[in-house]
XYZ file of C-alpha atoms in Angstrom:
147
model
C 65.567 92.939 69.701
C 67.869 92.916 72.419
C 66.740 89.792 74.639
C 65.121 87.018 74.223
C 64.427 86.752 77.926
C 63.507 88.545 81.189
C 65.620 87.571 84.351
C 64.367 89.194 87.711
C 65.901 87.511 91.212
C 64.518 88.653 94.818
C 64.643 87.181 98.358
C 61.814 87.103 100.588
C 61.841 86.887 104.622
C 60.007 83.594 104.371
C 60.632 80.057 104.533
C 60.526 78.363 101.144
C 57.293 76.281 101.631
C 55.156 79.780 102.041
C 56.837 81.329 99.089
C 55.815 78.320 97.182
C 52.100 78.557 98.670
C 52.358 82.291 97.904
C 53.361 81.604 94.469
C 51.099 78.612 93.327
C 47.562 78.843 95.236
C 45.235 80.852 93.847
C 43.872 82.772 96.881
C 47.369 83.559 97.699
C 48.552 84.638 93.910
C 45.304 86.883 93.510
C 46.718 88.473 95.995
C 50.063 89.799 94.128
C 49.242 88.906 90.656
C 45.795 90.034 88.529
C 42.427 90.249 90.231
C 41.257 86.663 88.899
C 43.732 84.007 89.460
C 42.438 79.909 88.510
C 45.585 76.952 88.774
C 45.074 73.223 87.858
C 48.508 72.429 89.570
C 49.408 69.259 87.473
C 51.454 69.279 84.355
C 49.292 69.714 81.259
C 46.936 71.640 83.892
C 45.121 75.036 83.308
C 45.733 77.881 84.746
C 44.542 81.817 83.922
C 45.498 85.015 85.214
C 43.289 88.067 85.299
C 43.497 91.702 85.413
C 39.967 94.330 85.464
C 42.205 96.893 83.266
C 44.029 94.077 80.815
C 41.604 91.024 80.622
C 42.694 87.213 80.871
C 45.370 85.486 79.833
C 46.070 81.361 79.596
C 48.488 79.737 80.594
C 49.296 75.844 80.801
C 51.291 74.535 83.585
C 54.834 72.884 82.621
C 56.429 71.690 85.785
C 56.190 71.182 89.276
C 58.292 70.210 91.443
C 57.442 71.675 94.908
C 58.782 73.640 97.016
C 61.801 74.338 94.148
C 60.339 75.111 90.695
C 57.270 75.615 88.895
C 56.208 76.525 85.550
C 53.980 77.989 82.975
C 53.802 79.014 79.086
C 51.392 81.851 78.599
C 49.469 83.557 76.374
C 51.294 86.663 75.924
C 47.586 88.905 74.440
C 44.356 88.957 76.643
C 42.112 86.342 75.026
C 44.795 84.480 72.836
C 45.265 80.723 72.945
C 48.655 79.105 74.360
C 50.616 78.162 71.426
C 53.711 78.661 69.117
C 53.496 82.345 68.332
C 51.117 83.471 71.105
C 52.998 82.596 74.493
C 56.330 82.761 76.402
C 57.467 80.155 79.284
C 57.938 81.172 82.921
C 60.336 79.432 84.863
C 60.483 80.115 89.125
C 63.096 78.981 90.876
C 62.924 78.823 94.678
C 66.240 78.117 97.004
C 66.769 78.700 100.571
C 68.640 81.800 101.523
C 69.401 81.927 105.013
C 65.959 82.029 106.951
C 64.097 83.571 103.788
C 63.852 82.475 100.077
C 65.562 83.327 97.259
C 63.139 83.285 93.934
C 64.450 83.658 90.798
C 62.006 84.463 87.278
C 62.777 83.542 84.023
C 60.812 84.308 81.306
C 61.738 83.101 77.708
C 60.348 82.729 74.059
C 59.828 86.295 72.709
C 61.480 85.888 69.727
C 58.905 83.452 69.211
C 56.128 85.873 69.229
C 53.865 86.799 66.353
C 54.249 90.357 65.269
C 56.924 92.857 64.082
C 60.140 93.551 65.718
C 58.619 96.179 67.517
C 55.919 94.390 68.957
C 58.363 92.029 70.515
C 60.352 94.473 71.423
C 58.081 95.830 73.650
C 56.570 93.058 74.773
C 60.246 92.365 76.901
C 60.060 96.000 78.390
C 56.414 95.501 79.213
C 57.554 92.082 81.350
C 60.660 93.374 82.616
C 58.834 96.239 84.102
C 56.075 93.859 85.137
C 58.267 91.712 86.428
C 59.805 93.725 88.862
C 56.532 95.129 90.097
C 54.325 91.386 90.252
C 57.619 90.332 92.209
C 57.670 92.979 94.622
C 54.514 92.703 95.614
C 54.678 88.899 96.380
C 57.493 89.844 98.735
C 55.516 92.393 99.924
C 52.622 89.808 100.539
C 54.858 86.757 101.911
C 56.403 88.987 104.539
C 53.776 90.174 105.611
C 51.858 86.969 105.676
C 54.812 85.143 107.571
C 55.319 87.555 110.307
């Protein structure tokens, strides 16, 4: 496998505080991100993200530390359980660029996976592709939603 990690980096035309909203409340992140969207937003706390055409997915909440960085590990199948084996950590950064916000993803722990090579393989192009499309569409959504 070539990476172990998916890095994707953006900046939005609004203020940090509204990216953070954007990117932590549930009405706003069903919005840019799955059809179903649930977040306990406490450490330990619960969250799930859910798509009509790919199911649900868990996810436990890591860190927060408003308005500059928040974080999840999540079940990387529909269905699965968070745990060793079954999930990958996503890191978002948020910084001030100017008058917007510059957000930076990380997403680590797919060597970690269950499953062959290939499996994991594709599980990084799946998430760098996804990646790029979820975060265009918050910007997408912020910007509009600031203006």
């Amino acid at each position: 496998m070539a990476t172990d990690k998916v890095e994707r980096e953006i900046v939005i035309g609004a203020p940090r505080e509204r990216v953070w909203a954007v990117l932590t409340e549930p009405g706003h992140v069903a919005q840019w991100f799955g059809d179903l969207v649930e977040i306990d937003l406490r450490p330990g706390g619960r969250a799930v993200f859910g798509w009509t055409e790919y199911g649900s997915h868990e996810a436990r909440i890591e860190r927060v530390e408003p308005p500059g960085f928040f974080s999840y590990r999540w079940a990387h199948q529909a269905g699965d359980p968070v745990a060793g084996g079954t999930s990958t950590l996503v890191e978002f950064t948020l910084e001030p660029d100017g008058s917007g916000t510059r957000l930076r993803v990380v997403e680590t722990g797919f060597a970690a996976l269950a499953g062959s090579a290939e499996d994991r393989s594709t599980a990084v192009k799946e998430n760098t592709t996804g990646w790029l499309n979820e975060l265009g569409e918050l910007k997408e959504y912020a910007q509009r939603a600031a203006a």
